[in-house]
Amino acid sequence: MSKKQDARFDPKEHQHLRYNPLRDSWILVSAHRMKRPWAGQVEKPPEEQIPRYDPRNPLCPGNTRANGEVNPDYESTFVFDNDFPALQPDAPDPGADQHPLFQSKAARGVCKVMCFHPWSDVTLPLMKKEEVVKVIEKWVELVEEIGITYPWVQIFENKGAVMGCSNPHPHCQVWASNFLPNEPALSDRCQRKYYEKHGEPLLLEYAKQEAEKKERVVVESSDWLAVVPYWATWPYQMLLLPRRHVLRLNDLTTEEREGLADIMKRLLTKYDNLFEVSFPYSMGWHGAPTGPHLKENNSHWQLHAHYYPPLLRSATVKKFMVGYEMLAQEQRDLTPEQPEALASLFYCYL
C-alpha cells in the first residue's frame, strides 16, 4: 500500500470539500496553503483617530447632507431616506415583450440609512448595551413598517474602508425591494427543501448540532449562538442564530432582543481583539420574506445574521475572492475550526 493510500485524513492538513446547505454549493478547503509565505497586497492600517464630531461629515447630528437637508440633533438612532438610493418606489415597468435571452423586470423599493449613535468615534462593541438594544429595536420597527409593503427588507452593515465603507460614522443601510433578491431566494429554496424532507427548520437543527459539538462555537447564551459555519468561506465568517424557532426580527421577545445586544457586543469585541483593530466586515440579517409572504407558511425559515470579515492573516492582509473563486468555486485557506481561537480572546471592553 502506498503512503498516499495509507495516509489518514486530517482536515487541518488535507484539502477537502464542504457542503453549504444554505446555498446548495460546495466549498474547497485547503488548510495547508496557510503555510505559504505572503507576498501579496497589504492593506493600509485603518485610521485610528476618528473625531467624535466632524462638521464635514453628513451623518453627524446637525450637519447638512448632499441633498441640502439638515440632520436633527439626534441623541440615539437616526433613520433617513438614502440621498442616493439604488431602489426607488416609482420606477417604470420595462414591459413583458422581450427575447428570452434579454429579459428585464420592474425593480422598485426604498433605501434608508440608519445611524447607530450620534458619535463618529464609536462602533457597536464600544456602545453601551442599552444603546445596542435601541439599534435592535429600530431594526424591528423598520422590518414591521417597511415589511408590510415589500417582500424583502435587507438590513446590512459595511464596516471599515476595506469593505468599501467611506464614512466611519457608525451606521447601516436598509434596502427594501418588490422582489426576493438572489441570495435570500436561494436560501428560501434550500431551507424549504430541508424542511420538507426532515420536518424541522435547517438552521434550528444546525444550531442544536453545533451547540452539542462545541467545535466552532465562538460565543453563546441561553437564547443565542454565534458559530463559525462548517461551510464558512471567509476566514472569520460568523453565523448568529437564535436557539428557538424565530422567523423574523420582530418575532423576538424583549428578553431575546436584550440577549442579542449582549451577544453582539461580545462577538464584535472578540473580532476587534483578534488583530487589535476595529474589525471590518459586512453583515446582514436574513429572515422569512415579508409583504405578500406574511400570510404564507414560512415554517422552514429561521432568522439568522451573517458576518463576513475579509481579514485573513493580520489587520493588513485580507482574503480576495478572485480567479478560482470567481471561475470555479469558493475556496478557503484555513479550516472553519481554526478560527475558534476567537473564543479564548481577552475581553477588552466588557
PDB file of N, CA and C in Angstrom, residues 10-13 18 29-31 213-218 227-238 332-344:
ATOM      1  N   ASP A  10      -6.667  14.307   7.599  1.00  0.00           N
ATOM      2  CA  ASP A  10      -6.608  15.327   8.643  1.00  0.00           C
ATOM      3  C   ASP A  10      -7.131  16.621   8.037  1.00  0.00           C
ATOM      4  N   PRO A  11      -8.276  17.134   8.489  1.00  0.00           N
ATOM      5  CA  PRO A  11      -8.856  18.337   7.878  1.00  0.00           C
ATOM      6  C   PRO A  11      -7.961  19.560   7.968  1.00  0.00           C
ATOM      7  N   LYS A  12      -7.014  19.567   8.914  1.00  0.00           N
ATOM      8  CA  LYS A  12      -6.104  20.702   9.045  1.00  0.00           C
ATOM      9  C   LYS A  12      -4.914  20.607   8.097  1.00  0.00           C
ATOM     10  N   GLU A  13      -4.766  19.437   7.458  1.00  0.00           N
ATOM     11  CA  GLU A  13      -3.624  19.218   6.575  1.00  0.00           C
ATOM     12  C   GLU A  13      -4.021  18.883   5.139  1.00  0.00           C
ATOM     13  N   ARG A  18     -16.544  20.940   1.428  1.00  0.00           N
ATOM     14  CA  ARG A  18     -17.590  21.012   2.448  1.00  0.00           C
ATOM     15  C   ARG A  18     -18.864  21.577   1.826  1.00  0.00           C
ATOM     16  N   VAL A  29     -11.738  23.505   0.805  1.00  0.00           N
ATOM     17  CA  VAL A  29     -10.942  23.876   1.973  1.00  0.00           C
ATOM     18  C   VAL A  29      -9.515  23.384   1.752  1.00  0.00           C
ATOM     19  N   SER A  30      -8.557  24.311   1.778  1.00  0.00           N
ATOM     20  CA  SER A  30      -7.144  23.979   1.515  1.00  0.00           C
ATOM     21  C   SER A  30      -6.283  24.530   2.643  1.00  0.00           C
ATOM     22  N   ALA A  31      -6.414  23.936   3.824  1.00  0.00           N
ATOM     23  CA  ALA A  31      -5.770  24.472   5.023  1.00  0.00           C
ATOM     24  C   ALA A  31      -4.252  24.528   4.915  1.00  0.00           C
ATOM     25  N   LYS A 213     -21.670  19.893  19.580  1.00  0.00           N
ATOM     26  CA  LYS A 213     -20.312  19.586  19.148  1.00  0.00           C
ATOM     27  C   LYS A 213     -19.272  20.505  19.790  1.00  0.00           C
ATOM     28  N   LYS A 214     -19.603  21.782  19.956  1.00  0.00           N
ATOM     29  CA  LYS A 214     -18.699  22.771  20.565  1.00  0.00           C
ATOM     30  C   LYS A 214     -17.385  22.913  19.797  1.00  0.00           C
ATOM     31  N   GLU A 215     -17.378  22.636  18.502  1.00  0.00           N
ATOM     32  CA  GLU A 215     -16.147  22.723  17.720  1.00  0.00           C
ATOM     33  C   GLU A 215     -15.953  24.091  17.082  1.00  0.00           C
ATOM     34  N   ARG A 216     -17.045  24.779  16.795  1.00  0.00           N
ATOM     35  CA  ARG A 216     -16.959  26.049  16.073  1.00  0.00           C
ATOM     36  C   ARG A 216     -17.701  27.186  16.780  1.00  0.00           C
ATOM     37  N   VAL A 217     -18.172  26.948  17.991  1.00  0.00           N
ATOM     38  CA  VAL A 217     -18.906  27.969  18.747  1.00  0.00           C
ATOM     39  C   VAL A 217     -17.939  29.020  19.267  1.00  0.00           C
ATOM     40  N   VAL A 218     -18.261  30.284  19.033  1.00  0.00           N
ATOM     41  CA  VAL A 218     -17.414  31.391  19.481  1.00  0.00           C
ATOM     42  C   VAL A 218     -18.002  32.049  20.724  1.00  0.00           C
ATOM     43  N   VAL A 227     -21.501  31.098  15.732  1.00  0.00           N
ATOM     44  CA  VAL A 227     -20.661  29.978  15.339  1.00  0.00           C
ATOM     45  C   VAL A 227     -20.006  30.256  13.994  1.00  0.00           C
ATOM     46  N   VAL A 228     -18.773  29.772  13.831  1.00  0.00           N
ATOM     47  CA  VAL A 228     -18.141  29.775  12.513  1.00  0.00           C
ATOM     48  C   VAL A 228     -18.772  28.626  11.735  1.00  0.00           C
ATOM     49  N   PRO A 229     -19.501  28.894  10.654  1.00  0.00           N
ATOM     50  CA  PRO A 229     -20.209  27.815   9.959  1.00  0.00           C
ATOM     51  C   PRO A 229     -19.263  26.723   9.462  1.00  0.00           C
ATOM     52  N   TYR A 230     -19.731  25.506   9.492  1.00  0.00           N
ATOM     53  CA  TYR A 230     -18.962  24.373   8.971  1.00  0.00           C
ATOM     54  C   TYR A 230     -18.560  24.610   7.526  1.00  0.00           C
ATOM     55  N   TRP A 231     -19.385  25.348   6.796  1.00  0.00           N
ATOM     56  CA  TRP A 231     -19.169  25.623   5.372  1.00  0.00           C
ATOM     57  C   TRP A 231     -18.621  27.032   5.125  1.00  0.00           C
ATOM     58  N   ALA A 232     -18.062  27.673   6.133  1.00  0.00           N
ATOM     59  CA  ALA A 232     -17.605  29.061   6.008  1.00  0.00           C
ATOM     60  C   ALA A 232     -16.621  29.234   4.858  1.00  0.00           C
ATOM     61  N   THR A 233     -16.767  30.339   4.143  1.00  0.00           N
ATOM     62  CA  THR A 233     -15.863  30.687   3.045  1.00  0.00           C
ATOM     63  C   THR A 233     -14.845  31.723   3.488  1.00  0.00           C
ATOM     64  N   TRP A 234     -15.312  32.757   4.170  1.00  0.00           N
ATOM     65  CA  TRP A 234     -14.418  33.814   4.648  1.00  0.00           C
ATOM     66  C   TRP A 234     -13.717  33.351   5.920  1.00  0.00           C
ATOM     67  N   PRO A 235     -12.478  33.810   6.157  1.00  0.00           N
ATOM     68  CA  PRO A 235     -11.655  33.292   7.253  1.00  0.00           C
ATOM     69  C   PRO A 235     -12.344  33.301   8.615  1.00  0.00           C
ATOM     70  N   TYR A 236     -12.961  34.421   8.979  1.00  0.00           N
ATOM     71  CA  TYR A 236     -13.585  34.540  10.296  1.00  0.00           C
ATOM     72  C   TYR A 236     -15.085  34.793  10.171  1.00  0.00           C
ATOM     73  N   GLN A 237     -15.661  34.166   9.179  1.00  0.00           N
ATOM     74  CA  GLN A 237     -17.101  34.254   8.929  1.00  0.00           C
ATOM     75  C   GLN A 237     -17.879  33.772  10.154  1.00  0.00           C
ATOM     76  N   MET A 238     -19.038  34.371  10.398  1.00  0.00           N
ATOM     77  CA  MET A 238     -19.831  34.009  11.561  1.00  0.00           C
ATOM     78  C   MET A 238     -21.307  33.912  11.196  1.00  0.00           C
ATOM     79  N   ARG A 332     -11.145  28.317   0.642  1.00  0.00           N
ATOM     80  CA  ARG A 332     -10.581  28.981   1.818  1.00  0.00           C
ATOM     81  C   ARG A 332      -9.285  28.300   2.229  1.00  0.00           C
ATOM     82  N   ASP A 333      -8.420  29.074   2.931  1.00  0.00           N
ATOM     83  CA  ASP A 333      -7.078  28.598   3.248  1.00  0.00           C
ATOM     84  C   ASP A 333      -6.889  28.137   4.691  1.00  0.00           C
ATOM     85  N   LEU A 334      -7.938  28.088   5.479  1.00  0.00           N
ATOM     86  CA  LEU A 334      -7.848  27.514   6.813  1.00  0.00           C
ATOM     87  C   LEU A 334      -9.196  26.890   7.128  1.00  0.00           C
ATOM     88  N   THR A 335      -9.196  25.873   7.961  1.00  0.00           N
ATOM     89  CA  THR A 335     -10.458  25.200   8.244  1.00  0.00           C
ATOM     90  C   THR A 335     -11.343  26.097   9.099  1.00  0.00           C
ATOM     91  N   PRO A 336     -12.650  25.949   8.991  1.00  0.00           N
ATOM     92  CA  PRO A 336     -13.549  26.743   9.825  1.00  0.00           C
ATOM     93  C   PRO A 336     -13.342  26.518  11.320  1.00  0.00           C
ATOM     94  N   GLU A 337     -12.716  25.398  11.700  1.00  0.00           N
ATOM     95  CA  GLU A 337     -12.496  25.137  13.119  1.00  0.00           C
ATOM     96  C   GLU A 337     -11.354  25.969  13.692  1.00  0.00           C
ATOM     97  N   GLN A 338     -10.391  26.351  12.853  1.00  0.00           N
ATOM     98  CA  GLN A 338      -9.244  27.102  13.351  1.00  0.00           C
ATOM     99  C   GLN A 338      -9.610  28.460  13.940  1.00  0.00           C
ATOM    100  N   PRO A 339     -10.566  29.212  13.356  1.00  0.00           N
ATOM    101  CA  PRO A 339     -10.934  30.491  13.955  1.00  0.00           C
ATOM    102  C   PRO A 339     -11.608  30.372  15.312  1.00  0.00           C
ATOM    103  N   GLU A 340     -11.849  29.149  15.802  1.00  0.00           N
ATOM    104  CA  GLU A 340     -12.469  29.007  17.108  1.00  0.00           C
ATOM    105  C   GLU A 340     -11.575  29.613  18.189  1.00  0.00           C
ATOM    106  N   ALA A 341     -10.304  29.885  17.846  1.00  0.00           N
ATOM    107  CA  ALA A 341      -9.421  30.554  18.795  1.00  0.00           C
ATOM    108  C   ALA A 341      -9.997  31.888  19.242  1.00  0.00           C
ATOM    109  N   LEU A 342     -10.944  32.424  18.478  1.00  0.00           N
ATOM    110  CA  LEU A 342     -11.637  33.646  18.890  1.00  0.00           C
ATOM    111  C   LEU A 342     -12.230  33.501  20.279  1.00  0.00           C
ATOM    112  N   ALA A 343     -12.684  32.297  20.617  1.00  0.00           N
ATOM    113  CA  ALA A 343     -13.391  32.090  21.872  1.00  0.00           C
ATOM    114  C   ALA A 343     -12.505  32.301  23.092  1.00  0.00           C
ATOM    115  N   SER A 344     -11.190  32.245  22.930  1.00  0.00           N
ATOM    116  CA  SER A 344     -10.289  32.401  24.064  1.00  0.00           C
ATOM    117  C   SER A 344      -9.666  33.788  24.140  1.00  0.00           C
TER     118      SER A 344
END
